[in-house]
Tab-separated table of C-alpha atoms in Angstrom:
chain	number	residue	atom	x	y	z
A	218	MET	CA	0.000	0.000	0.000
A	219	ASN	CA	1.126	3.528	-0.741
A	220	ALA	CA	2.672	5.092	2.344
A	221	LEU	CA	0.479	8.139	1.940
A	222	ALA	CA	-2.636	5.977	1.984
A	223	ALA	CA	-1.836	4.734	5.459
A	224	THR	CA	-2.778	8.068	7.005
A	225	PRO	CA	-6.369	8.979	7.933
A	226	LEU	CA	-8.691	10.198	5.199
A	227	VAL	CA	-9.818	13.273	7.133
A	228	GLU	CA	-7.686	15.941	8.778
A	229	GLY	CA	-8.654	19.096	10.615
A	230	SER	CA	-7.695	21.840	8.167
A	231	VAL	CA	-10.329	23.156	5.781
A	232	LEU	CA	-7.780	24.907	3.528
A	233	PRO	CA	-7.165	21.896	1.235
A	234	VAL	CA	-10.931	21.621	0.701
A	235	ILE	CA	-11.101	25.318	-0.243
A	236	PHE	CA	-8.294	24.945	-2.778
A	237	MET	CA	-9.789	21.781	-4.217
A	238	ALA	CA	-13.091	23.632	-4.637
A	239	LEU	CA	-11.313	26.533	-6.360
A	240	MET	CA	-9.502	24.123	-8.672
A	241	GLY	CA	-12.736	22.269	-9.439
A	242	VAL	CA	-14.686	25.454	-10.221
A	243	SER	CA	-11.845	26.650	-12.470
A	244	LEU	CA	-11.936	23.373	-14.391
A	245	LEU	CA	-15.727	23.521	-14.715
A	246	LEU	CA	-15.542	27.075	-16.078
A	247	TYR	CA	-12.824	25.977	-18.479
A	248	VAL	CA	-14.844	23.006	-19.750
A	249	VAL	CA	-17.895	25.204	-20.372
A	250	LEU	CA	-16.128	28.262	-21.796
A	251	ASP	CA	-13.248	26.783	-23.745
A	252	GLY	CA	-15.460	23.789	-24.486
A	253	TYR	CA	-17.765	25.806	-26.712
A	254	ASP	CA	-14.932	27.438	-28.654
A	255	LEU	CA	-13.233	24.061	-29.114
A	256	GLY	CA	-16.631	22.825	-30.282
A	257	VAL	CA	-16.902	25.628	-32.831
A	258	GLY	CA	-13.419	24.693	-34.027
A	259	LEU	CA	-14.517	21.078	-34.432
A	260	LEU	CA	-17.574	22.116	-36.419
A	261	THR	CA	-15.515	24.179	-38.877
A	262	ALA	CA	-14.352	20.828	-40.278
A	263	VAL	CA	-17.856	20.152	-41.633
A	264	ALA	CA	-18.864	23.744	-42.394
A	265	PRO	CA	-18.849	25.290	-45.867
A	266	GLU	CA	-15.868	27.556	-46.471
A	267	ALA	CA	-18.179	30.571	-46.712
A	268	ASP	CA	-19.307	30.092	-43.071
A	269	ARG	CA	-15.944	29.532	-41.428
A	270	ASP	CA	-15.031	33.204	-41.066
A	271	ARG	CA	-18.232	33.911	-39.144
A	272	MET	CA	-17.709	30.840	-36.971
A	273	VAL	CA	-14.198	31.951	-36.086
A	274	ALA	CA	-15.421	35.516	-35.502
A	275	SER	CA	-18.013	34.208	-33.010
A	276	ILE	CA	-15.247	32.991	-30.677
A	277	GLY	CA	-12.526	35.503	-31.573
A	278	PRO	CA	-12.930	37.891	-28.622
A	279	PHE	CA	-13.225	35.115	-26.043
A	280	TRP	CA	-11.069	32.073	-26.738
A	281	ASP	CA	-7.836	33.291	-25.160
A	282	ALA	CA	-9.659	34.500	-22.023
A	283	ASN	CA	-11.423	31.142	-21.767
A	284	GLU	CA	-8.092	29.310	-21.600
A	285	THR	CA	-7.100	31.390	-18.558
A	286	TRP	CA	-9.252	29.112	-16.403
A	287	LEU	CA	-7.158	26.088	-17.392
A	288	VAL	CA	-3.970	27.945	-16.470
A	289	LEU	CA	-5.495	28.823	-13.097
A	290	ALA	CA	-6.590	25.242	-12.393
A	291	VAL	CA	-3.177	23.786	-13.259
A	292	GLY	CA	-1.462	26.486	-11.202
A	293	LEU	CA	-3.588	25.619	-8.173
A	294	LEU	CA	-2.708	21.937	-8.578
A	295	LEU	CA	1.008	22.692	-8.770
A	296	ILE	CA	1.221	25.007	-5.782
A	297	ALA	CA	-1.534	23.767	-3.476
A	298	PHE	CA	-1.132	19.988	-3.949
A	299	PRO	CA	2.591	19.428	-4.617
A	300	LYS	CA	2.508	15.769	-3.504
A	301	ALA	CA	-0.170	14.968	-6.092
A	302	GLN	CA	0.995	17.000	-9.071
A	303	GLY	CA	3.969	14.693	-9.628
A	304	VAL	CA	1.704	11.644	-9.787
A	305	VAL	CA	-0.945	13.325	-11.935
A	306	LEU	CA	1.313	15.054	-14.448
A	307	THR	CA	3.660	12.070	-14.760
A	308	ALA	CA	0.748	9.763	-15.568
A	309	LEU	CA	-0.710	12.294	-18.016
A	310	TYR	CA	2.514	13.570	-19.592
A	311	ALA	CA	1.774	12.385	-23.138
A	312	PRO	CA	-1.855	13.634	-23.350
A	313	VAL	CA	-0.861	16.957	-21.741
A	314	VAL	CA	1.767	17.450	-24.460
A	315	LEU	CA	-0.787	16.553	-27.147
A	316	MET	CA	-3.333	18.950	-25.647
A	317	LEU	CA	-0.793	21.779	-25.618
A	318	LEU	CA	0.170	21.027	-29.217
A	319	GLY	CA	-3.503	21.182	-30.172
A	320	LEU	CA	-3.987	24.516	-28.395
A	321	ILE	CA	-0.824	25.945	-29.979
A	322	LEU	CA	-1.944	24.783	-33.414
A	323	ARG	CA	-5.344	26.418	-32.876
A	324	GLY	CA	-3.782	29.683	-31.794
A	325	ALA	CA	-1.422	29.814	-34.776
A	326	ALA	CA	-4.151	28.844	-37.247
A	327	PHE	CA	-6.533	31.426	-35.780
A	328	ASP	CA	-4.313	34.280	-36.923
A	329	PHE	CA	-2.580	32.840	-39.979
A	330	ARG	CA	-5.821	31.737	-41.661
A	331	ALA	CA	-6.772	35.428	-41.939
A	332	LYS	CA	-3.388	37.160	-42.095
A	333	GLY	CA	-1.359	34.721	-44.146
A	334	ASP	CA	-1.312	33.911	-47.839
A	335	PRO	CA	-4.950	33.404	-48.971
A	336	ALA	CA	-3.795	30.381	-50.972
A	337	HIS	CA	-2.931	28.643	-47.682
A	338	LYS	CA	-6.186	29.480	-45.917
A	339	ARG	CA	-7.721	26.027	-46.384
A	340	TRP	CA	-4.673	24.450	-44.771
A	341	TRP	CA	-4.906	26.774	-41.788
A	342	ASP	CA	-8.626	25.962	-41.541
A	343	ALA	CA	-7.710	22.274	-41.416
A	344	ALA	CA	-5.106	23.043	-38.745
A	345	PHE	CA	-7.684	24.950	-36.713
A	346	ALA	CA	-10.162	22.066	-36.812
A	347	GLY	CA	-7.418	19.482	-36.230
A	348	GLY	CA	-5.972	21.380	-33.260
A	349	SER	CA	-9.444	21.645	-31.752
A	350	ALA	CA	-9.996	17.903	-32.158
A	351	LEU	CA	-6.573	17.044	-30.730
A	352	ALA	CA	-7.108	19.241	-27.651
A	353	ALA	CA	-10.631	17.913	-27.032
A	354	LEU	CA	-9.644	14.245	-27.393
A	355	ALA	CA	-6.590	14.705	-25.159
A	356	GLN	CA	-8.695	16.334	-22.441
A	357	GLY	CA	-11.236	13.514	-22.575
A	358	TRP	CA	-8.493	10.898	-22.368
A	359	MET	CA	-6.989	12.663	-19.337
A	360	LEU	CA	-10.375	12.761	-17.623
A	361	GLY	CA	-10.933	9.057	-18.253
A	362	ARG	CA	-7.488	8.130	-16.936
A	363	TYR	CA	-7.961	10.337	-13.874
A	364	VAL	CA	-11.356	8.855	-12.962
A	365	THR	CA	-9.883	5.329	-12.993
A	366	GLY	CA	-6.941	6.361	-10.807
A	367	PHE	CA	-4.515	5.867	-13.731
A	368	ASP	CA	-5.205	2.133	-13.840
A	369	ASP	CA	-3.229	0.522	-16.664
A	370	GLY	CA	-5.726	-2.268	-17.357
A	371	ALA	CA	-7.310	-2.717	-20.774
A	372	GLY	CA	-10.773	-1.877	-19.430
A	373	ALA	CA	-9.554	1.412	-17.981
A	374	ARG	CA	-7.931	2.404	-21.268
A	375	VAL	CA	-11.045	1.553	-23.276
A	376	PHE	CA	-13.016	3.642	-20.778
A	377	ALA	CA	-10.603	6.577	-21.250
A	378	ALA	CA	-10.969	6.307	-25.034
A	379	GLY	CA	-14.748	6.359	-24.669
A	380	ILE	CA	-14.597	9.441	-22.453
A	381	ALA	CA	-12.320	11.136	-25.005
A	382	LEU	CA	-14.964	10.670	-27.697
A	383	ALA	CA	-17.816	11.608	-25.341
A	384	LEU	CA	-16.197	14.862	-24.204
A	385	THR	CA	-15.456	15.778	-27.805
A	386	ALA	CA	-19.141	15.237	-28.613
A	387	CYS	CA	-20.128	17.437	-25.649
A	388	TYR	CA	-17.840	20.186	-26.925
A	389	ALA	CA	-19.353	19.931	-30.411
A	390	LEU	CA	-22.866	20.241	-28.951
A	391	LEU	CA	-21.773	23.223	-26.866
A	392	GLY	CA	-20.257	24.773	-29.974
A	393	ALA	CA	-23.489	24.305	-31.913
A	394	GLY	CA	-25.378	25.912	-29.029
A	395	TRP	CA	-22.998	28.874	-29.078
A	396	LEU	CA	-23.527	29.335	-32.820
A	397	LEU	CA	-27.287	29.380	-32.220
A	398	ILE	CA	-26.783	32.332	-29.880
A	399	LYS	CA	-24.247	34.272	-31.946
A	400	THR	CA	-25.237	33.719	-35.583
A	401	GLU	CA	-28.197	34.158	-37.902
A	402	GLY	CA	-29.548	32.841	-41.192
A	403	GLU	CA	-28.311	29.683	-42.867
A	404	LEU	CA	-25.416	29.161	-40.446
A	405	LYS	CA	-27.857	29.157	-37.531
A	406	ARG	CA	-29.958	26.497	-39.265
A	407	ARG	CA	-26.846	24.434	-39.879
A	408	ALA	CA	-26.019	24.675	-36.162
A	409	VAL	CA	-29.383	23.061	-35.388
A	410	VAL	CA	-28.585	20.207	-37.773
A	411	TRP	CA	-25.119	19.719	-36.245
A	412	ALA	CA	-26.599	19.692	-32.749
A	413	ARG	CA	-29.140	17.035	-33.735
A	414	ARG	CA	-26.421	14.834	-35.196
A	415	VAL	CA	-24.103	15.010	-32.204
A	416	TRP	CA	-26.812	14.676	-29.522
A	417	PRO	CA	-26.902	10.822	-29.669
A	418	ALA	CA	-23.129	10.694	-29.110
A	419	VAL	CA	-23.502	12.839	-25.994
A	420	ILE	CA	-26.201	10.488	-24.680
A	421	ALA	CA	-24.012	7.453	-25.414
A	422	GLY	CA	-21.096	9.080	-23.600
A	423	LEU	CA	-23.113	9.810	-20.460
A	424	VAL	CA	-24.445	6.249	-20.449
A	425	LEU	CA	-20.875	4.957	-20.753
A	426	VAL	CA	-19.723	7.054	-17.796
A	427	SER	CA	-22.713	6.058	-15.669
A	428	VAL	CA	-22.326	2.329	-16.332
A	429	ALA	CA	-18.560	1.912	-16.535
A	430	SER	CA	-17.436	4.151	-13.630
A	431	PRO	CA	-18.950	1.995	-10.848
A	432	CYS	CA	-17.784	-1.164	-12.636
A	433	LEU	CA	-14.181	0.051	-12.730
A	434	SER	CA	-14.051	1.594	-9.236
A	435	GLY	CA	-15.320	0.061	-6.015
A	436	THR	CA	-15.127	3.483	-4.369
A	437	VAL	CA	-17.457	5.044	-6.945
A	438	ARG	CA	-19.787	2.046	-6.759
A	439	ALA	CA	-20.052	2.334	-2.975
A	440	ARG	CA	-20.718	6.066	-3.160
A	441	TRP	CA	-23.532	5.835	-5.691
A	442	PHE	CA	-25.278	2.552	-4.978
A	443	GLU	CA	-25.341	2.263	-1.196
A	444	LEU	CA	-27.895	3.893	1.087
A	445	PRO	CA	-28.419	6.764	1.747
A	446	GLY	CA	-26.247	7.968	-1.148
A	447	ILE	CA	-28.379	6.427	-3.892
A	448	ILE	CA	-31.435	8.361	-2.679
A	449	ALA	CA	-29.640	11.660	-2.191
A	450	LEU	CA	-27.850	11.504	-5.549
A	451	ALA	CA	-30.725	10.262	-7.729
A	452	PRO	CA	-31.791	13.824	-8.708
A	453	LEU	CA	-28.428	14.456	-10.440
A	454	PRO	CA	-28.720	11.902	-13.278
A	455	LEU	CA	-32.490	12.350	-13.506
A	456	THR	CA	-32.166	16.115	-13.957
A	457	ALA	CA	-29.396	15.610	-16.522
A	458	VAL	CA	-31.611	13.230	-18.512
A	459	LEU	CA	-34.507	15.699	-18.409
A	460	ALA	CA	-32.216	18.537	-19.540
A	461	LEU	CA	-30.931	16.504	-22.494
A	462	ALA	CA	-34.483	15.461	-23.429
A	463	ALA	CA	-35.588	19.109	-23.313
A	464	LEU	CA	-32.590	20.070	-25.442
A	465	ARG	CA	-33.512	17.503	-28.094
A	466	GLY	CA	-37.116	18.694	-28.067
A	467	LEU	CA	-36.003	22.286	-28.611
A	468	LEU	CA	-33.953	21.240	-31.623
A	469	ASN	CA	-37.203	20.135	-33.259
A	470	SER	CA	-38.901	23.455	-32.543
A	471	HIS	CA	-38.766	26.586	-34.687
A	472	ARG	CA	-38.392	28.587	-31.467
A	473	VAL	CA	-34.756	27.537	-31.225
A	474	LEU	CA	-34.146	29.845	-34.193
A	475	GLY	CA	-35.805	32.716	-32.357
A	476	LYS	CA	-36.174	33.771	-28.739
A	477	LEU	CA	-35.097	30.388	-27.322
A	478	CYS	CA	-31.798	30.264	-29.211
A	479	TRP	CA	-29.957	30.463	-25.879
A	480	ALA	CA	-31.700	27.433	-24.350
A	481	PRO	CA	-29.679	24.537	-25.882
A	482	PHE	CA	-26.421	26.073	-24.696
A	483	ALA	CA	-27.876	26.719	-21.223
A	484	LEU	CA	-29.176	23.149	-20.970
A	485	MET	CA	-25.749	21.744	-21.877
A	486	VAL	CA	-24.220	23.917	-19.152
A	487	VAL	CA	-26.714	22.381	-16.706
A	488	VAL	CA	-25.729	18.867	-17.818
A	489	LEU	CA	-22.009	19.572	-17.467
A	490	THR	CA	-22.503	21.203	-14.052
A	491	LEU	CA	-24.477	18.216	-12.779
A	492	SER	CA	-21.803	15.877	-14.136
A	493	PHE	CA	-19.167	17.938	-12.332
A	494	PHE	CA	-20.958	17.633	-8.988
A	495	GLY	CA	-21.453	13.907	-9.519
A	496	LEU	CA	-17.770	13.426	-10.299
A	497	SER	CA	-16.729	15.567	-7.328
A	498	TYR	CA	-18.872	13.495	-4.981
A	499	SER	CA	-17.468	10.266	-6.424
A	500	LEU	CA	-13.839	11.315	-5.906
A	501	TYR	CA	-13.956	13.204	-2.589
A	502	PRO	CA	-11.773	13.248	-0.473
A	503	PHE	CA	-9.189	11.981	-2.958
A	504	VAL	CA	-6.975	13.979	-5.286
A	505	VAL	CA	-5.950	10.666	-6.880
A	506	ILE	CA	-8.743	8.184	-6.237
A	507	ASP	CA	-7.918	5.484	-3.671
A	508	ARG	CA	-4.321	6.719	-3.464
A	509	ILE	CA	-3.857	10.303	-2.242
A	510	THR	CA	-6.325	12.410	-0.264
A	511	LEU	CA	-6.587	16.200	-0.179
A	512	TRP	CA	-4.815	16.458	3.142
A	513	GLN	CA	-2.021	14.062	2.200
A	514	ALA	CA	-1.311	15.962	-1.011
A	515	ALA	CA	-1.690	19.535	0.255
A	516	ALA	CA	1.065	21.994	1.013
A	517	ALA	CA	1.565	23.223	4.582
A	518	ASP	CA	-1.227	25.344	6.046
A	519	GLU	CA	1.104	28.331	6.277
A	520	SER	CA	1.753	28.143	2.544
A	521	LEU	CA	-1.940	27.663	1.763
A	522	ARG	CA	-2.914	30.725	3.802
A	523	PHE	CA	-0.437	32.819	1.824
A	524	LEU	CA	-1.650	31.342	-1.468
A	525	LEU	CA	-5.265	31.979	-0.509
A	526	VAL	CA	-4.547	35.709	-0.358
A	527	GLY	CA	-3.129	35.547	-3.876
A	528	ALA	CA	-6.128	33.570	-5.118
A	529	ALA	CA	-8.508	36.079	-3.521
A	530	LEU	CA	-6.793	38.867	-5.482
A	531	THR	CA	-6.442	36.959	-8.775
A	532	LEU	CA	-9.857	35.346	-9.138
A	533	PRO	CA	-11.900	38.583	-9.168
A	534	VAL	CA	-9.584	40.038	-11.826
A	535	ILE	CA	-9.971	37.009	-14.122
A	536	LEU	CA	-13.724	36.932	-13.551
A	537	ALA	CA	-14.104	40.684	-14.157
A	538	TYR	CA	-12.049	40.502	-17.351
A	539	SER	CA	-14.141	37.600	-18.644
A	540	LEU	CA	-17.446	39.295	-17.814
A	541	PHE	CA	-16.244	42.539	-19.410
A	542	SER	CA	-15.305	40.698	-22.619
A	543	TYR	CA	-18.685	39.026	-22.854
A	544	ARG	CA	-20.480	42.294	-22.178
A	545	VAL	CA	-18.540	44.259	-24.798
A	546	PHE	CA	-18.939	41.608	-27.502
A	547	LYS	CA	-22.496	40.543	-26.748
A	548	GLY	CA	-25.037	40.180	-29.539
A	549	LYS	CA	-24.799	38.587	-32.954
A	550	VAL	CA	-21.439	38.079	-34.586
A	551	ARG	CA	-20.140	40.572	-37.110
A	552	ALA	CA	-17.939	39.902	-40.111
A	553	LEU	CA	-14.413	38.776	-39.268
A	554	ALA	CA	-11.990	41.720	-39.417
A	555	TYR	CA	-8.483	42.609	-38.240
């Protein structure tokens, strides 16, 4: 048994819980915010060339700010949980590198597709879509590996591959929802079609997570299927199912092209938030499931108190900047311009 695992699961300090909550909220905001712009990038692969400029323009003012939440979450892991970051980042070294390559490729393609030689634009469009796909798949793989505690068994790896595809589908559905909010005309109607096509993959992914997670982890199984947990937690999957059913119903309604254009995106945010709370409950109090708890992995309380002051100063600035960006660039997208 790991030497760290021999210590009690619960300690007195609440500071590690606060930092884990901050890290979790940062990751949730990243998945929602950068998820939709990765989704738009994915959808450019199937969009007509005439629509791609407007699709890119719809995320142009926001995508770099959205990635700030990932930087914050990783920073909190590195400084607040130093005994866990070595385990986590070592196990995820390859997918982290692939994710960063995807994000770099997206960033380069974002500018060069418009500023470079027009003859190369189609190649930069392919790079933009490919970088989006690479980043999304890598993030899903990392999530799947993390949930299984980095188990090297074949079942765990198949599960991680399934989560990679499921998260990519979620991003594509988020991206279609964003296009419904920000665009008009034929592109908006195409977004409805794309959302309909990807919706079954999102359902399949959630079913995979719900069925496979308790099969692969005794800890998750005990949390979800033993009393009183099964009663208390039942509203989470039920509400998620209702939200996805409502989303699919809206995609069949003409109202999604009008005043309810915001609803599919909002419903996907609800689904992702519920999934986040379900995952958090399944893993708590572990940073690495069944191996390292919050208190075993955390830095000294003195360091955490100092870091908490920094977080209290940094978080409002990031949040204010993000809200300001969304306020300034609200409304329907305009033509792409530099």
